[in-house]
Tab-separated table of C-alpha atoms in Angstrom:
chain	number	residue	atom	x	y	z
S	1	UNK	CA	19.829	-40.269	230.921
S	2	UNK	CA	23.172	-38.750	230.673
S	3	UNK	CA	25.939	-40.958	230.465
S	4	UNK	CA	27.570	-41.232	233.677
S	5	UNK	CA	30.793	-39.258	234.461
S	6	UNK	CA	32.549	-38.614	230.907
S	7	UNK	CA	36.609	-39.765	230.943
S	8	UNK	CA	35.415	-42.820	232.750
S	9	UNK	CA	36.000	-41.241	236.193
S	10	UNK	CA	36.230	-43.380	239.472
S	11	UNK	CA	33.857	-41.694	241.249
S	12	UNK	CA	31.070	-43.725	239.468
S	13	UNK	CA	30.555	-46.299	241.793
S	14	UNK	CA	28.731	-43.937	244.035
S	15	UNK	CA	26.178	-43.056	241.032
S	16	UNK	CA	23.010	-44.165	240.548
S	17	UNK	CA	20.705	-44.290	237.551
S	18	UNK	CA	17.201	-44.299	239.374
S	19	UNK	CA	15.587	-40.984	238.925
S	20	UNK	CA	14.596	-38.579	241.845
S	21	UNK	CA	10.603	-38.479	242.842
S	22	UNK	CA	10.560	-35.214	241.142
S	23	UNK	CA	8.040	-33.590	238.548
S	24	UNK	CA	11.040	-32.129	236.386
S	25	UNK	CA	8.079	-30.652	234.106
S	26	UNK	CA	6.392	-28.713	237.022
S	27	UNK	CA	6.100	-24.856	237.069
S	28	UNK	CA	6.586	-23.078	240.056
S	29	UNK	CA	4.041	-20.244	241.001
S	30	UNK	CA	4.355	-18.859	244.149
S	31	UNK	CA	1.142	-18.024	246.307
S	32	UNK	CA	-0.363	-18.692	243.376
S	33	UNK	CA	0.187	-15.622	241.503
S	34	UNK	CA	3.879	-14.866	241.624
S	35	UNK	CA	5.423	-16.857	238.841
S	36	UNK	CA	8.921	-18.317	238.821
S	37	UNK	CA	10.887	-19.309	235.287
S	38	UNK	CA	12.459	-22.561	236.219
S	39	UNK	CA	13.750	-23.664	232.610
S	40	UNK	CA	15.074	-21.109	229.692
S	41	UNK	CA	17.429	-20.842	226.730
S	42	UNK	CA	20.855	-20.544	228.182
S	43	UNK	CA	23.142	-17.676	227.775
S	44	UNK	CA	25.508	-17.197	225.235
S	45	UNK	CA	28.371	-17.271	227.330
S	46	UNK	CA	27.115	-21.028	228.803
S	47	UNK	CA	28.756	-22.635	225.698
S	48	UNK	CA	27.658	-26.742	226.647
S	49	UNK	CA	24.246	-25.939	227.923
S	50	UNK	CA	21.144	-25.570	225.282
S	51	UNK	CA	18.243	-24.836	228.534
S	52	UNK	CA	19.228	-23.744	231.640
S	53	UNK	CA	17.445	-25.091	235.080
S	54	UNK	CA	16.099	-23.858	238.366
S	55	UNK	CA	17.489	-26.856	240.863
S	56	UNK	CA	14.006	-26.397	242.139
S	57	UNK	CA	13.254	-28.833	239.138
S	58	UNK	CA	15.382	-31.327	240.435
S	59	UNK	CA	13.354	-31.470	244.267
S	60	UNK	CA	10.889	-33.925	244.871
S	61	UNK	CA	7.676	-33.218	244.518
S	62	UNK	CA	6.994	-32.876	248.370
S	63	UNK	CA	10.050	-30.514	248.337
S	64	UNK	CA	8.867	-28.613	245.478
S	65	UNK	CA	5.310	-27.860	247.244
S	66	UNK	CA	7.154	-26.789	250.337
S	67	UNK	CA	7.849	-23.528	247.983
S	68	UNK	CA	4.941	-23.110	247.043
S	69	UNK	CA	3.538	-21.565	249.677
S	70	UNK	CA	4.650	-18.883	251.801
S	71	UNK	CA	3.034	-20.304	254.696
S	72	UNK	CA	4.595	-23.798	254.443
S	73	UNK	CA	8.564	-21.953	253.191
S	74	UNK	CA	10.472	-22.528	256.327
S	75	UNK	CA	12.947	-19.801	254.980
S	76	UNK	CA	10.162	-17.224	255.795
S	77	UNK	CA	10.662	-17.156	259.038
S	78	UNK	CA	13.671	-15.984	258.847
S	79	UNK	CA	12.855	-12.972	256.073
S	80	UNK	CA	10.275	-11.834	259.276
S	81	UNK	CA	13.563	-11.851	261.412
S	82	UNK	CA	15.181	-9.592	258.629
S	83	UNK	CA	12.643	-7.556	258.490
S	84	UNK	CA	12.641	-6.730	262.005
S	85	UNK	CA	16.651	-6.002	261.790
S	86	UNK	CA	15.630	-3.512	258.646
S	87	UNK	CA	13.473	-1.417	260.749
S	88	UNK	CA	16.585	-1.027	263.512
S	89	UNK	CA	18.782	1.598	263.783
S	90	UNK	CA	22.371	0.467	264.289
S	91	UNK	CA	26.026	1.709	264.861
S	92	UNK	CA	27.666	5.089	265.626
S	93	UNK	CA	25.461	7.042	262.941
S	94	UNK	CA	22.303	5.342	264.695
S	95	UNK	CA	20.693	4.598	261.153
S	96	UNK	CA	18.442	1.596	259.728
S	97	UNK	CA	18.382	0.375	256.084
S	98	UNK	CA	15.113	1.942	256.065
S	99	UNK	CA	16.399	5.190	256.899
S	100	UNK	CA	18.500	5.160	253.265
S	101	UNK	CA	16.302	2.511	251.178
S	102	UNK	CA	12.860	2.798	252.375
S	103	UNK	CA	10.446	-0.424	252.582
S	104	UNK	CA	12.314	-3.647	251.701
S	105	UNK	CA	10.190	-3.988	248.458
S	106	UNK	CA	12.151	-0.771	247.210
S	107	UNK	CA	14.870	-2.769	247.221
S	108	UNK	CA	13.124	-5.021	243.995
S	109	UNK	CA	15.405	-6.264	241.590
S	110	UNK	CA	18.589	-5.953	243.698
S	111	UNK	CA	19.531	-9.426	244.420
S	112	UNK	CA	19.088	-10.456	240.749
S	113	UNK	CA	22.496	-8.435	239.543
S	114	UNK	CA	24.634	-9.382	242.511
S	115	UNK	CA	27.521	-10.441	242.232
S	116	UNK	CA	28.622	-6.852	240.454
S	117	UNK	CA	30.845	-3.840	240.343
S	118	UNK	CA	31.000	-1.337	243.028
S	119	UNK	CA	32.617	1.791	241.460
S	120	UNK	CA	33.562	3.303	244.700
S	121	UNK	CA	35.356	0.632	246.376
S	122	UNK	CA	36.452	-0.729	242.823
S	123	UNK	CA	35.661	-4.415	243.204
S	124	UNK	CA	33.268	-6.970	241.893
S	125	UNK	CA	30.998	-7.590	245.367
S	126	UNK	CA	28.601	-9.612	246.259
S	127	UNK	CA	25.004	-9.118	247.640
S	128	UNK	CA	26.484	-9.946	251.470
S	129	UNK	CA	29.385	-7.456	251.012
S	130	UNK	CA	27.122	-4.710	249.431
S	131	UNK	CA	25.126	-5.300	252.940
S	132	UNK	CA	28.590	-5.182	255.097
S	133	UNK	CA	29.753	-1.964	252.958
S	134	UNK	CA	26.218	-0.270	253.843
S	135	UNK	CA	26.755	-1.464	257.683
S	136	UNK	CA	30.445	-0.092	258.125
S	137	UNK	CA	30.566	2.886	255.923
S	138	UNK	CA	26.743	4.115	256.491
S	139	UNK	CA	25.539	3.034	259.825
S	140	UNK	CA	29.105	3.268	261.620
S	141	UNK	CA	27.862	-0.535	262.559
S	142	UNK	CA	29.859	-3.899	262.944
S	143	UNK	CA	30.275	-6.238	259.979
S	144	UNK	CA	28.299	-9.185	260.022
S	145	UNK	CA	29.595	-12.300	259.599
S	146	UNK	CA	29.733	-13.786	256.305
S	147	UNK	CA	27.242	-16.338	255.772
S	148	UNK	CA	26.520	-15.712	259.442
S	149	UNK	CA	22.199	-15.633	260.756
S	150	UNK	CA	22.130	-12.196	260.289
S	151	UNK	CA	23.526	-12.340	257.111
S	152	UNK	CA	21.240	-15.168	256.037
S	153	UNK	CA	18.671	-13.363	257.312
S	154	UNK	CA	19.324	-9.976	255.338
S	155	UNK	CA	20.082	-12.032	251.932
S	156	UNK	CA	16.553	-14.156	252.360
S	157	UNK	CA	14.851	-10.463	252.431
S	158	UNK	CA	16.452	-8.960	249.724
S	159	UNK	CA	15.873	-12.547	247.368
S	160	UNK	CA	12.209	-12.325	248.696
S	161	UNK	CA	11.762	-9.042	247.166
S	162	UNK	CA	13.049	-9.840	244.050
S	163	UNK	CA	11.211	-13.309	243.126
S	164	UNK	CA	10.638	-14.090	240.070
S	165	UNK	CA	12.466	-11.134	238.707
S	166	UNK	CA	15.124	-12.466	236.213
S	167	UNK	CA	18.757	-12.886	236.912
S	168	UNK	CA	20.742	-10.381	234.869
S	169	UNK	CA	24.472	-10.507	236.350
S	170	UNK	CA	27.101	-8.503	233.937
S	171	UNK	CA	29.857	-10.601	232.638
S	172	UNK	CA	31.843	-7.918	230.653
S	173	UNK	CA	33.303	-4.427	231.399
S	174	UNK	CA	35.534	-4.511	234.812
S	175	UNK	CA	33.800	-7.183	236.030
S	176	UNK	CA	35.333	-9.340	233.343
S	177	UNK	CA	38.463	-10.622	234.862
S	178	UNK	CA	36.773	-12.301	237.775
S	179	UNK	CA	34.625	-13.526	235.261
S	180	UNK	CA	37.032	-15.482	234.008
S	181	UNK	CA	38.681	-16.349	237.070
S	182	UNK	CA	35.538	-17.846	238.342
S	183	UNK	CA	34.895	-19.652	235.110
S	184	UNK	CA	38.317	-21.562	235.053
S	185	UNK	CA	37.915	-22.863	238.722
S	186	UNK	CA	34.163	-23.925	237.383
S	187	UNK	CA	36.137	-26.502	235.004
S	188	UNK	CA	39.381	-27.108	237.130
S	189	UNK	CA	39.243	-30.307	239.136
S	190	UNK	CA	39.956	-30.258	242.519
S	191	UNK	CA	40.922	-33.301	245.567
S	192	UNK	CA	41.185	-36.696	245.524
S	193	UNK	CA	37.917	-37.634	243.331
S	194	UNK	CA	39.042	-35.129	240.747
S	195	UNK	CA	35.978	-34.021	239.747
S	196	UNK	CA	34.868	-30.443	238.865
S	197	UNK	CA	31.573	-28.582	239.280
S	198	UNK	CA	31.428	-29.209	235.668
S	199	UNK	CA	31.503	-32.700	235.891
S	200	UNK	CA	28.470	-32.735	237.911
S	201	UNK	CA	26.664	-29.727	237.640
S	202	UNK	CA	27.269	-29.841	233.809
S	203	UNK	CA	28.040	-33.405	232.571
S	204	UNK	CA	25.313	-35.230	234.867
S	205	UNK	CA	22.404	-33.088	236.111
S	206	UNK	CA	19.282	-35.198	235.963
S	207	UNK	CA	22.019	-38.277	237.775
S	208	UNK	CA	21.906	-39.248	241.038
S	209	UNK	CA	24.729	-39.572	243.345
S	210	UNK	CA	24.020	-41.264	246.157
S	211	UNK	CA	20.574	-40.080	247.274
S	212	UNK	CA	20.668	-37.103	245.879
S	213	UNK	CA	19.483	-35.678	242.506
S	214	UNK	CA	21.960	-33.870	240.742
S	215	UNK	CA	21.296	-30.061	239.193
S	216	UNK	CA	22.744	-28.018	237.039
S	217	UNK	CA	23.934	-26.193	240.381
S	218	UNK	CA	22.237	-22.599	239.698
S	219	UNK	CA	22.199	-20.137	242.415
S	220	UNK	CA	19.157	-18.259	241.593
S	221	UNK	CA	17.618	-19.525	244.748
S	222	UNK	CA	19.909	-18.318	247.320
S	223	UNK	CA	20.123	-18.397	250.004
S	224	UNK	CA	18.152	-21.558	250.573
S	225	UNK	CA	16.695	-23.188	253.817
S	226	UNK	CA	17.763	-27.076	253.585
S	227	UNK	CA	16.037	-29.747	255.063
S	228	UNK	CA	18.835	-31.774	255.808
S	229	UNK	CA	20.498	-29.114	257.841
S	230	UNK	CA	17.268	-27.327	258.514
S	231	UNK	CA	18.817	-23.953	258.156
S	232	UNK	CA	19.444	-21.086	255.807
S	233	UNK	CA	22.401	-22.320	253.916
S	234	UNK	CA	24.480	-19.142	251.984
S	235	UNK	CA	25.960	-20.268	248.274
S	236	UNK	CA	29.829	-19.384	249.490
S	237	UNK	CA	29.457	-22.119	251.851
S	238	UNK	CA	27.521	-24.527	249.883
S	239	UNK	CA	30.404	-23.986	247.151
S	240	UNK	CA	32.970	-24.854	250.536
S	241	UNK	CA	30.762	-28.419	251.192
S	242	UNK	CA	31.287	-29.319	247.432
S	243	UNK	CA	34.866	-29.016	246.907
S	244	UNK	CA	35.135	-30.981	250.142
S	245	UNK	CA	32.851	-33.928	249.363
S	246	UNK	CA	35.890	-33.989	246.423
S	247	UNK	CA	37.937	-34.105	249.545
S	248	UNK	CA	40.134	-31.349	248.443
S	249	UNK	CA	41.271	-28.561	250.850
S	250	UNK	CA	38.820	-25.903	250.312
S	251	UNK	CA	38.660	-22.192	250.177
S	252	UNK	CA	37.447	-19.648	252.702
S	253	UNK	CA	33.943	-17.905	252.604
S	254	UNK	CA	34.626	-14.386	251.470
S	255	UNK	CA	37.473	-15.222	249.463
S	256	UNK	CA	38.643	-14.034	246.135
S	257	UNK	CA	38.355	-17.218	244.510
S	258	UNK	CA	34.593	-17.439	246.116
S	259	UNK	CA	33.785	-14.196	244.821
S	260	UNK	CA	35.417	-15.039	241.127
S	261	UNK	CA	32.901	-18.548	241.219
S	262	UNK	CA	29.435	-17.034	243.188
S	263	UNK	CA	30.241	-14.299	239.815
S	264	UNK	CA	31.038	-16.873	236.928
S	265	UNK	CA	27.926	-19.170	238.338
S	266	UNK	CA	25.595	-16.561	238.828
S	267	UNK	CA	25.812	-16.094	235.405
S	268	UNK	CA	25.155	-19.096	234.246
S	269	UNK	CA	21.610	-18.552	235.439
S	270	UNK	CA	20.744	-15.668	233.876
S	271	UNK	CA	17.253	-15.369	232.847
S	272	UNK	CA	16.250	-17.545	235.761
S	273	UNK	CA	13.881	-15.931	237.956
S	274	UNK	CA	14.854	-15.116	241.769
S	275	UNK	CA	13.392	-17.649	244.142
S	276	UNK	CA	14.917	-17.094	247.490
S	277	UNK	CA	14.633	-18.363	249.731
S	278	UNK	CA	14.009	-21.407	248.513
S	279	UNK	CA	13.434	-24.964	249.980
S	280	UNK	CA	16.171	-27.835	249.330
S	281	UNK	CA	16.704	-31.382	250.601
């Protein structure tokens, strides 16, 4: 076990050293025959990690079944609601998706380099922009909201399609200054706990805090139905709950500084396989 907080922060009180009910040396195989990497060598570029984990690892075991199985992935249901809005033409230029991209299942491997560069509108975007720039500037449609159902939806189709295909997100080139962007608010402490998502997510994966078992925070799995919420749950605004359990003003979904971090911690999970949606406490 990892010691507990490094620099003897005060937030330690609410740590506790009893492991999660969770087979951390499970494999994950979905429908028994699609096969998920859950644990690899990390990148390069993630200098104070040797392995890198899928938080999957880090469920309990009852959790960890729940993905397992199509059938018994709550998140599915709403991948059939996606599908559905696929199929239906929208906006002033009455197209689909599947008029321009086909089947969903064309769209494999997709979701596994988002965040990345769009030449055209010259900015690093994410999988839920890419899906708002297709809406506006293709279908003549109305932006979705981001993070909204729909949304949700759309992103839990387009991870489906790409399971266990293996995160490759670009770091270099003109993506690079984001990159960077998102990697120093990674490490920069934020509210009145002054903690980091390095000092969690990095310093004490495998802790708990409070009743929940800490992971390395990888976003391979997004979006992810939570039990606790029992929702889809996008990454922006799981990155929004985080800074505010360090009770810290936050920033806003869609932001710049939310597009620099869902970048710099996509990243850090290349070589991970695509599980979303997944299934989290």
């Amino acid at each position: 076990m990892k010691s507990l907080f490094k620099g003897g922060i005060a937030a330690v009180a609410i740590l506790s050293a009893f492991a999660a009910n969770a087979d951390e040396e499970a494999d994950l195989i979905i429908n028994e025959e699609i096969e998920m990497t859950v644990r690899t060598d990390a990148p390069a570029h993630v200098e104070n990690l040797s392995t890198i984990y899928s938080g999957w690892v880090f469920r309990s075991t009852e959790t960890q079944a729940l993905q397992m199985d199509d059938f018994e992935n709550p998140g599915m249901i709403f991948v059939d609601d996606a599908i559905e809005a696929w199929n239906t033409a929208e906006g002033a230029e009455g197209q689909s998706c599947a008029a321009c991209h086909g089947a969903p299942e064309e769209m494999a491997g997709v979701r596994a380099v988002y965040p990345k560069w769009n030449d055209a509108a010259e900015e690093v975007r994410t999988i839920a922009m890419q899906v708002n720039g297709c809406r506006t500037e293709q279908m003549g449609a109305e932006e979705w909201k981001y993070d909204g159902n729909e949304m949700l939806n759309m992103e839990a189709l387009l991870a489906s399609v790409s399971r266990g295909i293996p995160v490759n997100v670009a770091i270099d080139g003109p993506v690079q200054a984001m990159w960077e962007k998102g990697r120093d608010l990674y490490y920069t402490r934020f509210g009145q706990l002054d903690l980091s998502c390095a000092n969690c997510h990095e310093d004490n994966y495998g802790n708990n805090i409070r009743a929940d078992h800490l992971s390395q925070g990888q976003i391979n799995a997004f979006p992810t139905y939570r039990l606790k919420n029992a929702k889809l749950n996008g990454v922006q605004s799981r990155f929004r709950g985080c800074i505010r359990d360090t009770r810290a003003e936050t920033y806003a979904v869609g932001s710049e500084e939310f597009i620099a971090l869902e970048l710099y911690v996509a990243s850090r999970g290349n070589g991970l396989s695509v599980e979303g949606p997944s299934v989290r406490n």
